[in-house]
Tab-separated table of C-alpha atoms in Angstrom:
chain	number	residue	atom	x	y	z
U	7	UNK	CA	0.388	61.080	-60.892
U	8	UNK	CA	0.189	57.941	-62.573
U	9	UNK	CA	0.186	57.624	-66.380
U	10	UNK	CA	-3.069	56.184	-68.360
U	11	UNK	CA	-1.279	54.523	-71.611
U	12	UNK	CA	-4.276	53.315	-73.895
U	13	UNK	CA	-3.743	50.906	-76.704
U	14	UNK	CA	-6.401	49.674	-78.752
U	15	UNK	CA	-6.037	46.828	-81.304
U	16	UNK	CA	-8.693	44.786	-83.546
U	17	UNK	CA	-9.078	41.186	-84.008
U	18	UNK	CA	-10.119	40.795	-87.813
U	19	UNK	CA	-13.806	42.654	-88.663
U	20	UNK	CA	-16.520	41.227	-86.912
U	21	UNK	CA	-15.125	40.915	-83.767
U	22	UNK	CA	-15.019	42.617	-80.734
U	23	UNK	CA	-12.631	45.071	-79.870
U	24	UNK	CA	-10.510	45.281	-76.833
U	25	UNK	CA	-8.517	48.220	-74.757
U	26	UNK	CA	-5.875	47.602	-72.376
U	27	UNK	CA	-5.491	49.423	-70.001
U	28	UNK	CA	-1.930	50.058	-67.812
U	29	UNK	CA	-1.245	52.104	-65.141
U	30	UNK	CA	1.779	53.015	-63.212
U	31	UNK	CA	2.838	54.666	-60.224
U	32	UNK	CA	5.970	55.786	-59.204
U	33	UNK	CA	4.685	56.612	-55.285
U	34	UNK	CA	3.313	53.306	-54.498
U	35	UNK	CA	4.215	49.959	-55.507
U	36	UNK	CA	1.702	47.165	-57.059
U	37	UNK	CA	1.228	44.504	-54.186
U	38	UNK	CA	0.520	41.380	-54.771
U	39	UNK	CA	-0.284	39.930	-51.513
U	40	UNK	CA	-3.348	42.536	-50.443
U	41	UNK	CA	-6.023	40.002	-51.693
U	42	UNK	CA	-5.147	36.578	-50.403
U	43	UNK	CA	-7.809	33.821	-50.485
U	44	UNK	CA	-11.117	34.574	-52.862
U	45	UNK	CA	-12.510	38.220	-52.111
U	46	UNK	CA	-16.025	38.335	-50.963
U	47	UNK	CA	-16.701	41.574	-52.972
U	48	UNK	CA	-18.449	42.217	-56.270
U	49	UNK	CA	-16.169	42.383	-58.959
U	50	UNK	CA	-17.126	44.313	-62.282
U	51	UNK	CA	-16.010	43.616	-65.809
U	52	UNK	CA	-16.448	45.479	-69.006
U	53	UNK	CA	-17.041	43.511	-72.406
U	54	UNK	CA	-17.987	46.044	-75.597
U	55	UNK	CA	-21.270	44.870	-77.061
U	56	UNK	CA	-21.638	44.458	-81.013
U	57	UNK	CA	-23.164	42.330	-83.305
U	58	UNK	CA	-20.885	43.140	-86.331
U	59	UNK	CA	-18.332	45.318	-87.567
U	60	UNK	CA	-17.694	49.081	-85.447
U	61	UNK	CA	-15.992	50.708	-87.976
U	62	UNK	CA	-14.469	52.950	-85.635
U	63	UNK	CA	-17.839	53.589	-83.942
U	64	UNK	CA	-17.423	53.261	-80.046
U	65	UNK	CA	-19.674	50.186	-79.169
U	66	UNK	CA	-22.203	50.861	-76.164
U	67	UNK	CA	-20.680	48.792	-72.909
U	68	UNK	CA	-22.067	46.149	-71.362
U	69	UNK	CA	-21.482	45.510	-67.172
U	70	UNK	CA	-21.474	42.155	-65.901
U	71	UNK	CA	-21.361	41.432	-62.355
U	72	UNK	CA	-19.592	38.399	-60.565
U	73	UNK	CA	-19.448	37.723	-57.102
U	74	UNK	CA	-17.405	34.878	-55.234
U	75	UNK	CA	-18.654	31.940	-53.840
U	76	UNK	CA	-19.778	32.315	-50.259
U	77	UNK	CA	-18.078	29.615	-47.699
U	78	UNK	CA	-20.549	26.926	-46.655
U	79	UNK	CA	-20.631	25.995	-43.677
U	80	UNK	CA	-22.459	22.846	-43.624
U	81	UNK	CA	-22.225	21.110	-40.500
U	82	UNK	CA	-20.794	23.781	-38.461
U	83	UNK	CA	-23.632	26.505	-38.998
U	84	UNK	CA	-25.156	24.331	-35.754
U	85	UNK	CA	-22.795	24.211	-33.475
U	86	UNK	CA	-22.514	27.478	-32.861
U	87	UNK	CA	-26.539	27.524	-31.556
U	88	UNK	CA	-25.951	24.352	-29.863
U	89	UNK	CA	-23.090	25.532	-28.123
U	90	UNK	CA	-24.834	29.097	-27.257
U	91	UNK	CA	-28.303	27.230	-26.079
U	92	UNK	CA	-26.260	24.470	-24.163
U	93	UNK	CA	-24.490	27.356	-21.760
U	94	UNK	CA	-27.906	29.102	-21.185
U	95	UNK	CA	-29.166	25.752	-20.156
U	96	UNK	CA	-26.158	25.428	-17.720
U	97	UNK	CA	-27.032	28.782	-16.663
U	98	UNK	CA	-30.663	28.242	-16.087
U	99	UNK	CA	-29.922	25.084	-14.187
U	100	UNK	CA	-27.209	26.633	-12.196
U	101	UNK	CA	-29.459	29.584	-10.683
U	102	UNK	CA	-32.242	27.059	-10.076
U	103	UNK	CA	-29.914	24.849	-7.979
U	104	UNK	CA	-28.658	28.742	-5.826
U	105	UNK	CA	-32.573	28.922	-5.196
U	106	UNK	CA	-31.915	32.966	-4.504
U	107	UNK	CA	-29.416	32.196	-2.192
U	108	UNK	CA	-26.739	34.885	-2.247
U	109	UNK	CA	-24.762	34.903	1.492
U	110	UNK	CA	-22.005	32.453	1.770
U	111	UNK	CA	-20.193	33.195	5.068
U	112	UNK	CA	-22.652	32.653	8.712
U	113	UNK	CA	-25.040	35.197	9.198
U	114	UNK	CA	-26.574	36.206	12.928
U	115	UNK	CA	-28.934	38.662	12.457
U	116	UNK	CA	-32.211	37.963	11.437
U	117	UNK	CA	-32.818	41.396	8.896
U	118	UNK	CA	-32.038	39.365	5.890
U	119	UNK	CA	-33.449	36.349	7.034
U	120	UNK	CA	-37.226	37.809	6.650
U	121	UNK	CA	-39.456	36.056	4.837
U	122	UNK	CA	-37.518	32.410	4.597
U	123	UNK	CA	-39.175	29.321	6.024
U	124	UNK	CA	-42.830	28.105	5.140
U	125	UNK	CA	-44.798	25.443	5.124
U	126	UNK	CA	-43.379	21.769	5.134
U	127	UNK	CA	-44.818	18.284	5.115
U	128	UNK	CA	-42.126	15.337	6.061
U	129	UNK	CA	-41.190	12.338	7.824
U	130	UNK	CA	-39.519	12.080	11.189
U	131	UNK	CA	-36.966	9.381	12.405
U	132	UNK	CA	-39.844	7.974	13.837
U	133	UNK	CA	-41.650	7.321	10.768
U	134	UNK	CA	-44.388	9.827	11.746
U	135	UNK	CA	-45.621	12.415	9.034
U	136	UNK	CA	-45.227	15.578	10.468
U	137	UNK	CA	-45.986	19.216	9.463
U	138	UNK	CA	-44.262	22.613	10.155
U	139	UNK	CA	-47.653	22.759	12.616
U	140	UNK	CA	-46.119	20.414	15.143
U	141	UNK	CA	-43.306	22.774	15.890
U	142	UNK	CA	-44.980	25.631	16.907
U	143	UNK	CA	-44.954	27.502	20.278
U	144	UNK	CA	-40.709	26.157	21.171
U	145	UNK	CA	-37.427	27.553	19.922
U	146	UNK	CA	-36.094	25.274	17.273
U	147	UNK	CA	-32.435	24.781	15.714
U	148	UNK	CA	-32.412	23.650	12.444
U	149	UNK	CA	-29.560	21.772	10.827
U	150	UNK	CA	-29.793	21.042	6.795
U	151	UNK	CA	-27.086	18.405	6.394
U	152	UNK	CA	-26.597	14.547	5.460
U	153	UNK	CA	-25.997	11.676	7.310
U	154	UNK	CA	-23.178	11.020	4.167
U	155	UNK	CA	-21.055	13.559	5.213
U	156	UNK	CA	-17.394	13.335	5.522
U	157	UNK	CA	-16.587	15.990	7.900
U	158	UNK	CA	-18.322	19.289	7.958
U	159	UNK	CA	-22.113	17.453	8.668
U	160	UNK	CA	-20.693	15.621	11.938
U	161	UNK	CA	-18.656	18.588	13.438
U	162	UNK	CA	-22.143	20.993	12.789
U	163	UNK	CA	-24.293	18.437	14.401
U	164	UNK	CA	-21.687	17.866	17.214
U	165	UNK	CA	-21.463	22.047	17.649
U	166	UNK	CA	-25.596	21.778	17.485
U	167	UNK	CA	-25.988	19.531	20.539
U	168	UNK	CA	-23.719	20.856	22.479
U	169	UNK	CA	-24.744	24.464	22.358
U	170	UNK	CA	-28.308	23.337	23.314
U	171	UNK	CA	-26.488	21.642	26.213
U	172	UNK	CA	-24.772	24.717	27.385
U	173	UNK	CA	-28.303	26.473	27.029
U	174	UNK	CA	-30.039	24.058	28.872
U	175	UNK	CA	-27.755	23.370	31.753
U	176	UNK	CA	-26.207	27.144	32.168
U	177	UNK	CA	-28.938	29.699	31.096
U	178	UNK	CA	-31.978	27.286	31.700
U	179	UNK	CA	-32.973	28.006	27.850
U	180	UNK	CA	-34.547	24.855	26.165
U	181	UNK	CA	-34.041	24.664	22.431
U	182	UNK	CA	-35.124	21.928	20.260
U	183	UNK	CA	-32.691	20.395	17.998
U	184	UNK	CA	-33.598	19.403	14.150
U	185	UNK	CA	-31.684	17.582	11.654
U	186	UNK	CA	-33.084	17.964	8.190
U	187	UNK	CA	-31.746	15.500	5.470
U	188	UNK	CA	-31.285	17.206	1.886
U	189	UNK	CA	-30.003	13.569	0.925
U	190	UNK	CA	-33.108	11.575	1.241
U	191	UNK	CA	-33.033	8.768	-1.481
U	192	UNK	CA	-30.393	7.558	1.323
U	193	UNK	CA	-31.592	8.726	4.820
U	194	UNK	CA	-34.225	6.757	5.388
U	195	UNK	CA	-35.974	7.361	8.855
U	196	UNK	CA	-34.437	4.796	10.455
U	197	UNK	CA	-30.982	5.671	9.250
U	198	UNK	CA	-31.162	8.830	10.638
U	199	UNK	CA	-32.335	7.715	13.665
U	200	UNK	CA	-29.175	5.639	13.830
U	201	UNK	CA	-26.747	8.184	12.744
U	202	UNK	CA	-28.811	10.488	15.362
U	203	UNK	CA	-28.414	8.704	18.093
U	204	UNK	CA	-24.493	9.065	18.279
U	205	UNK	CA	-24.844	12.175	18.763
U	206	UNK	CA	-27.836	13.234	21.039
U	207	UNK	CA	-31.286	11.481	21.620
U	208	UNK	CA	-32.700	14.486	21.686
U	209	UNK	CA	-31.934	15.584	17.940
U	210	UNK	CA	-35.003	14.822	15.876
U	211	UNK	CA	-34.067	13.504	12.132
U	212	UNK	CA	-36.689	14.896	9.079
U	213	UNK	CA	-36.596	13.326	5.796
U	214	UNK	CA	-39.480	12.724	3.084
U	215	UNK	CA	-39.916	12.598	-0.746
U	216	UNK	CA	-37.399	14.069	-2.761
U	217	UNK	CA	-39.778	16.538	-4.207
U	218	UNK	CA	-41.117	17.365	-0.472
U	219	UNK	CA	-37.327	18.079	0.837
U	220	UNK	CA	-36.514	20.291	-2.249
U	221	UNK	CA	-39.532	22.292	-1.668
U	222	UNK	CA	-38.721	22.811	1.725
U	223	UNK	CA	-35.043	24.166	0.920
U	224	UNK	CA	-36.557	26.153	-1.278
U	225	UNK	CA	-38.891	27.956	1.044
U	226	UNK	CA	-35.272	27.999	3.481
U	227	UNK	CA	-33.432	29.298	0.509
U	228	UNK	CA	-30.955	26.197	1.270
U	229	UNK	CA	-28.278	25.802	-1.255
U	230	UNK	CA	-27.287	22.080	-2.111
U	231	UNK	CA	-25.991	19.971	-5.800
U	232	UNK	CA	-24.655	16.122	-6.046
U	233	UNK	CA	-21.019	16.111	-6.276
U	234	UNK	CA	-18.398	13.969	-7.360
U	235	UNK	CA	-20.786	11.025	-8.192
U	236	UNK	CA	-19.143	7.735	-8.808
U	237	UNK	CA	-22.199	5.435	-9.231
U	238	UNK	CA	-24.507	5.352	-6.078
U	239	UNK	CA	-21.755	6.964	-4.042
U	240	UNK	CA	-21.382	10.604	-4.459
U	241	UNK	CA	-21.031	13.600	-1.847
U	242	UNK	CA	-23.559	16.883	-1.449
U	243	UNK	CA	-22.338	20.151	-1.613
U	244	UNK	CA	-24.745	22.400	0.386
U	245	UNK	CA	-24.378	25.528	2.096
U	246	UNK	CA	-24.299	23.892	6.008
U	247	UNK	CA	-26.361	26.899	7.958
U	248	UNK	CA	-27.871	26.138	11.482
U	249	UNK	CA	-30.951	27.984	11.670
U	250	UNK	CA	-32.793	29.631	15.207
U	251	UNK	CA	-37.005	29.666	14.585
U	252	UNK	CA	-38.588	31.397	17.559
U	253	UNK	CA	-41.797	30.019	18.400
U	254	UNK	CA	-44.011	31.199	15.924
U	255	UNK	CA	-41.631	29.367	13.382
U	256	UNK	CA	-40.215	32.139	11.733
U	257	UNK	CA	-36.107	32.432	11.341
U	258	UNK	CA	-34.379	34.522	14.257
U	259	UNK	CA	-31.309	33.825	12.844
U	260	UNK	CA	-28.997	32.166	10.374
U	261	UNK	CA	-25.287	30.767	11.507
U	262	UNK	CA	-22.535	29.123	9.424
U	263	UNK	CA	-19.849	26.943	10.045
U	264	UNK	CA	-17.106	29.828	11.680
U	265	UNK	CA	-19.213	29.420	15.033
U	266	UNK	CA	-18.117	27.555	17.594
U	267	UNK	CA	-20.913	26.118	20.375
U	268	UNK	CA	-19.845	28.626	22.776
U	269	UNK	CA	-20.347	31.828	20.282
U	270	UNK	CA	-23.644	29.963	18.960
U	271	UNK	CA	-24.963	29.879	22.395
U	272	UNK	CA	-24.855	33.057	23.011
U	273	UNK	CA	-26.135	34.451	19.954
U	274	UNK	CA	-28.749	32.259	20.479
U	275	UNK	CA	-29.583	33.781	23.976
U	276	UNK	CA	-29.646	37.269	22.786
U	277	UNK	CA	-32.238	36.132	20.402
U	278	UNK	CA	-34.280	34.892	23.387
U	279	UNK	CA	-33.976	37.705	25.255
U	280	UNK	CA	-34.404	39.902	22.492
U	281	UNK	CA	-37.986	37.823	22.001
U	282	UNK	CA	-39.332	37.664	25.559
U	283	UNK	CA	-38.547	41.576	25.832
């Protein structure tokens, strides 16, 4: 155990007295370095209360409590909020721009394709304001692409019109090819009928108000974002799906870009068949 030494000691009548207090321990060595930096707990003291000589008489004690200064932040006590409010933004924006879209590879059967598509109000190549009306009654492909695109938008549009072709000419099957724009502030109708026409007459372009176009991805559950933008020049990163609508405009089927013509035109008859049956 350790040993309590006391020695008290007065400083001339009238004063206070003091006791030090020592203790020792032969087990376990005084450190030093266990409080480094100012403690953050509440730290008593003892002071012995007395107006005048004790006389020996044991004067009543008096606590007093002290407590270190807390750190101030200043500054900094924001950017911790900022920061947290700025990521849920990101988030927020980030499932807004999915628009509940969850498959990423091509998808042929038409289970989880139920209740996509709706209503739509646009602007052919033609300059002709048309509605999802116009399109009932034939089988439709529909491409959501833009006329911008690198690569991937010209070899789906190329695999597009030439499965109709083998469809048309081989199974005596006529499907309707559509080319939506999800770029419009640059496909203007007759842009797309330009870029259109290097491919197949027979594709019809769709473009309209931004807001009009977004809604209708929506309501397709089409994925797309601006890219790499340098200016006006940027590329769109969207989620390239040909869709099948049977004639009563609902979606038969979904296919990405894995499928060549030859596989799409087939899947596409067994929807027909699978229709007319």
């Amino acid at each position: 155990m350790g040993l309590c030494c006391k020695q008290p000691f007065l400083i001339n009548p009238g004063m206070q007295t003091f006791s030090r207090f020592r203790f020792f321990s032969s087990k376990q060595p005084i450190s030093l370095l266990h409080r480094f930096g100012p403690s953050r707990r509440i730290q008593s003291h003892s002071y012995n209360k007395s107006t005048g000589p004790t006389y020996g008489k044991r004067a009543p004690l008096v606590t007093v409590a002290t407590q270190a200064p807390r750190l101030r932040l200043g500054a900094w006590s924001w950017t911790i909020p900022i920061a947290m409010f700025a990521g849920f933004a990101s988030l927020v924006y980030y499932n807004d721009q999915r628009r509940g879209f969850q498959n990423v590879g091509g998808n042929k059967c038409g289970v989880d394709d139920k209740g996509i598509g709706g209503p739509f109000t646009l602007i052919d190549s033609d300059n002709r304001v048309v509605t999802e009306q116009e399109f009932l009654g034939n089988w439709y492909l529909f491409y959501f692409g833009y006329t911008f695109s690198p690569d991937v938008g010209p070899e789906q549009v190329q695999v597009m019109a030439k499965a109709i072709d083998i469809l048309e000419k081989k199974k005596n099957h006529k499907v309707f090819p559509v080319f939506v724009t999800i770029d419009p502030q640059r496909d203007t109708p007759s842009h797309l009928r330009a870029y259109l026409k290097e491919f197949d007459s027979r594709i019809v372009g769709l473009t309209g108000p931004v807001g009009a176009v977004r809604q209708m991805a929506q309501e397709y559950r089409v994925f797309f974002r601006k890219v790499e933008e340098e200016g006006d020049d940027y590329l769109v990163e969207c989620s390239n799906y040909i869709y099948l609508l049977n004639p009563n405009m609902e979606v038969a089927g979904r296919f990405g870009i894995e499928y060549t013509a030859e596989e799409l035109s087939e899947e596409i008859l067994k929807e027909l068949e699978k229709f007319s049956s």
